[in-house]
CSV table of C-alpha atoms in Angstrom, one decimal:
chain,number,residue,atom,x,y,z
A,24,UNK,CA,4.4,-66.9,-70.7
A,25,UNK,CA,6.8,-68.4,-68.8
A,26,UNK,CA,8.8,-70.5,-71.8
A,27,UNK,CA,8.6,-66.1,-72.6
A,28,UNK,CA,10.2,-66.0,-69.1
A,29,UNK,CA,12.9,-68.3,-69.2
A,30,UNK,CA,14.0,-67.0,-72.6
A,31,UNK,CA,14.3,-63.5,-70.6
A,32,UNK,CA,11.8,-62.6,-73.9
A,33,UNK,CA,9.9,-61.1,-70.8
A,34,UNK,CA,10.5,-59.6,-67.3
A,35,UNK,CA,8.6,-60.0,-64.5
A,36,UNK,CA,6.7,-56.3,-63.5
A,37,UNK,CA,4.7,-55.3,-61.0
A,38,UNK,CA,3.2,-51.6,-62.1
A,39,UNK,CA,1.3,-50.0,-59.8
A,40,UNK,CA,-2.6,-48.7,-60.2
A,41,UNK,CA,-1.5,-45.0,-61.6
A,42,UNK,CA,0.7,-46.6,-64.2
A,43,UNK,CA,-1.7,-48.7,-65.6
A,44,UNK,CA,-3.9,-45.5,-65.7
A,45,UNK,CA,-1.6,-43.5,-67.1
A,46,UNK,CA,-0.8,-46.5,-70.1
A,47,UNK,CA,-5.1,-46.3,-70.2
A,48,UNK,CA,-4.7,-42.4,-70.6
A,49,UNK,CA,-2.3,-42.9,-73.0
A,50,UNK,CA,-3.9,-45.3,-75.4
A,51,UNK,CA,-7.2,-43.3,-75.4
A,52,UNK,CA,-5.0,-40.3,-76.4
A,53,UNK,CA,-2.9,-42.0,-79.4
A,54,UNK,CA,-6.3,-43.3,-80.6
A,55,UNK,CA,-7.4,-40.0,-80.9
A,56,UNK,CA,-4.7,-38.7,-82.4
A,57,UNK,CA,-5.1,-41.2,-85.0
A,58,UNK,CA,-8.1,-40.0,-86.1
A,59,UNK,CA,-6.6,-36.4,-86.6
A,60,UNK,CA,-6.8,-36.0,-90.8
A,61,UNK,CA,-4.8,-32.5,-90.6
A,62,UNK,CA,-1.7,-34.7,-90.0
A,63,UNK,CA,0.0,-37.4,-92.4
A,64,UNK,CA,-1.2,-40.7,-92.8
A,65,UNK,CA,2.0,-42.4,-91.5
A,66,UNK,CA,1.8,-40.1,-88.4
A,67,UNK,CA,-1.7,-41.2,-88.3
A,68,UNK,CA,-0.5,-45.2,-88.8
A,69,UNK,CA,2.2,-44.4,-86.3
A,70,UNK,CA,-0.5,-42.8,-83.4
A,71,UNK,CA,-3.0,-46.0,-84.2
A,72,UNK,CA,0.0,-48.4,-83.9
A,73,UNK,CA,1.1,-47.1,-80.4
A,74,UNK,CA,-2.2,-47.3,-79.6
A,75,UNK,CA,-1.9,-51.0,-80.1
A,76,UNK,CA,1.4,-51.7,-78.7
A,77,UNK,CA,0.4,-49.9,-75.6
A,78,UNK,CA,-3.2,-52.2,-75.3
A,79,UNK,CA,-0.5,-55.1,-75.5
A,80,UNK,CA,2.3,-53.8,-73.0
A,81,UNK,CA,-1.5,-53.1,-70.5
A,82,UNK,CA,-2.4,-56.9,-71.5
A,83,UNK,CA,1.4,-58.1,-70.3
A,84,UNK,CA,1.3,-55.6,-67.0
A,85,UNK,CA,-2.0,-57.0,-66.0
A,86,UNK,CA,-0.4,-60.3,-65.5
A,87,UNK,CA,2.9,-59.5,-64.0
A,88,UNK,CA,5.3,-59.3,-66.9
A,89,UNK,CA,6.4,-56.9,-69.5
A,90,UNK,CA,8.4,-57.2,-73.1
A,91,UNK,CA,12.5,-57.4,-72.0
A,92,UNK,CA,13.3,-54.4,-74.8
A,93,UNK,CA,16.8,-55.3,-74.8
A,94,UNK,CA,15.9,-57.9,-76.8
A,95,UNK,CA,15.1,-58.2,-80.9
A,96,UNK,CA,11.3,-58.3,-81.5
A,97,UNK,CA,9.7,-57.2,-78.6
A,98,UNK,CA,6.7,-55.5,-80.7
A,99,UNK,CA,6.2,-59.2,-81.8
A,100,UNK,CA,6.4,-60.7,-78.8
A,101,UNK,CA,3.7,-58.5,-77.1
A,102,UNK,CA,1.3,-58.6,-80.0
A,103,UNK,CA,1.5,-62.4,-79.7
A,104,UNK,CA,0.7,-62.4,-76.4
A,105,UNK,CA,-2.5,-60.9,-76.5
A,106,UNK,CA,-4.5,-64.0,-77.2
A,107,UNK,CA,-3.0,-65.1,-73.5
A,108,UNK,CA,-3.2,-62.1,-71.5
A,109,UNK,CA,-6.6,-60.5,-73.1
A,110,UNK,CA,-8.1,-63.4,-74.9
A,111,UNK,CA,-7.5,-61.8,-78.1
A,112,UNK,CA,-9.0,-64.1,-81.3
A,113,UNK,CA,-5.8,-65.8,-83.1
A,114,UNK,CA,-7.3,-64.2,-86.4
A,115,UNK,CA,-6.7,-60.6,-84.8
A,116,UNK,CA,-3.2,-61.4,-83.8
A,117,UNK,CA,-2.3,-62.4,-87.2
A,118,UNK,CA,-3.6,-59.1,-88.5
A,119,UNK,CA,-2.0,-56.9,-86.0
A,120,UNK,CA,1.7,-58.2,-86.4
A,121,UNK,CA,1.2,-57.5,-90.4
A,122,UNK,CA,-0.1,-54.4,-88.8
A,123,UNK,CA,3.9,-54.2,-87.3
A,124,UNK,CA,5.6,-55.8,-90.2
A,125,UNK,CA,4.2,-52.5,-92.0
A,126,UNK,CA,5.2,-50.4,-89.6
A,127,UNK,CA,8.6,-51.5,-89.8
A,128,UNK,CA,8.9,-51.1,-93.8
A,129,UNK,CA,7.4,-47.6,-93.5
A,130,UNK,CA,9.8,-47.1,-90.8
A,131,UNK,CA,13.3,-48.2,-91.7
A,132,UNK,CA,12.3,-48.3,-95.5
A,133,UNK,CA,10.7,-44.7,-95.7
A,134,UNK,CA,7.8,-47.2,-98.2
A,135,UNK,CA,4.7,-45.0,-97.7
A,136,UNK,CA,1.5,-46.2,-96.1
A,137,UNK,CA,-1.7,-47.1,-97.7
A,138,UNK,CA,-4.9,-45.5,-97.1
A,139,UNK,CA,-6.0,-48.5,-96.6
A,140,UNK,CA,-3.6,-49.5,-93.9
A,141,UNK,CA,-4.2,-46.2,-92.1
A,142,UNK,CA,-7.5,-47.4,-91.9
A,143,UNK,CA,-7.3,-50.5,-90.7
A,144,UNK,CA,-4.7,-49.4,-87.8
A,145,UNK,CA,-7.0,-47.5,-86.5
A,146,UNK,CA,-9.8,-50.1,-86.4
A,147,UNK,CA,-7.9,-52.5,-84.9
A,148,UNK,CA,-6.9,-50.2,-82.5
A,149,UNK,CA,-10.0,-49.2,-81.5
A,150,UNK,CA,-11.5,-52.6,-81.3
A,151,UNK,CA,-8.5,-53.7,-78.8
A,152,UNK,CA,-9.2,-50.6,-76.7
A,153,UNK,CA,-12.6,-52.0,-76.0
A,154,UNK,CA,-11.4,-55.1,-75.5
A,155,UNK,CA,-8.6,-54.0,-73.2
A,156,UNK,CA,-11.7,-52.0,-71.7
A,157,UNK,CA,-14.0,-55.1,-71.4
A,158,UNK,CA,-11.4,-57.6,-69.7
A,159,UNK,CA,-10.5,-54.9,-66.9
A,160,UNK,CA,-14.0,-54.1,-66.1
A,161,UNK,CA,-14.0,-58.1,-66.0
A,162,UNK,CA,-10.9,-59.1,-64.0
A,163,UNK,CA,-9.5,-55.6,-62.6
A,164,UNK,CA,-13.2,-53.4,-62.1
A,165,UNK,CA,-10.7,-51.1,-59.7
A,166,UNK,CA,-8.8,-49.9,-62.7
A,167,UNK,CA,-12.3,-49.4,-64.4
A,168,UNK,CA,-13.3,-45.5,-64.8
């Protein structure tokens, strides 16, 4: 995190208790938008996906730092953190930045998204919610509800 640091890859932040509630709020939400079938499957993809990013940006708040946006690849850089700042398994980190690379093709290359894709966003979603969930009840039971 702090080779992150020096590289100005990440900044230091200090959010207070609401923020990191209202990020919690916010996950919670997008997850559940996710699971809306009235809607397309990319705007599903896209809900699930936020989910994700946000569980990484709560991972990198919790610890003092956050993703410097100015710079390229900041969606990586935050999914790779999570094994550091929530203990995410390096198998899961793998999945969810192929989880971004096909977010980015269905973004700037209009390629659709799979059904199966869909699906798997939203698992992997869900599964770091409860995670995100387990390690605050864990190291921050203040922000627990």
């Amino acid at each position: 995190m702090e080779n992150l640091l020096k590289t100005k890859q990440l900044q230091s932040h200090q959010p207070s208790s609401e923020a990191l509630l209202r990020l919690l709020d916010a996950i919670k939400r997008n997850i559940s938008d996710s699971r809306i079938d009235a809607v397309s499957e990319e705007t599903r993809f896209d809900a699930a996906y936020k989910a994700i990013m946000q569980c990484a940006m709560l991972g990198l708040w919790l610890h003092g730092y956050r993703t410097s946006t100015s710079q390229p690849g900041h969606h990586q850089t935050a999914i790779q953190t999570l094994q550091t700042t929530l203990g995410t398994h390096a198998s899961t980190v793998i999945v969810l930045d192929a989880l971004r690379k096909q977010r980015n093709i269905s973004d700037y290359a209009g390629d659709p998204v799979s059904d199966e894709a869909v699906v798997e966003c939203i698992r992997q979603a869900e599964a770091l919610y409860q995670q995100t969930l387990k390690w605050i009840r864990a190291n921050r039971a203040e922000l627990s509800r």
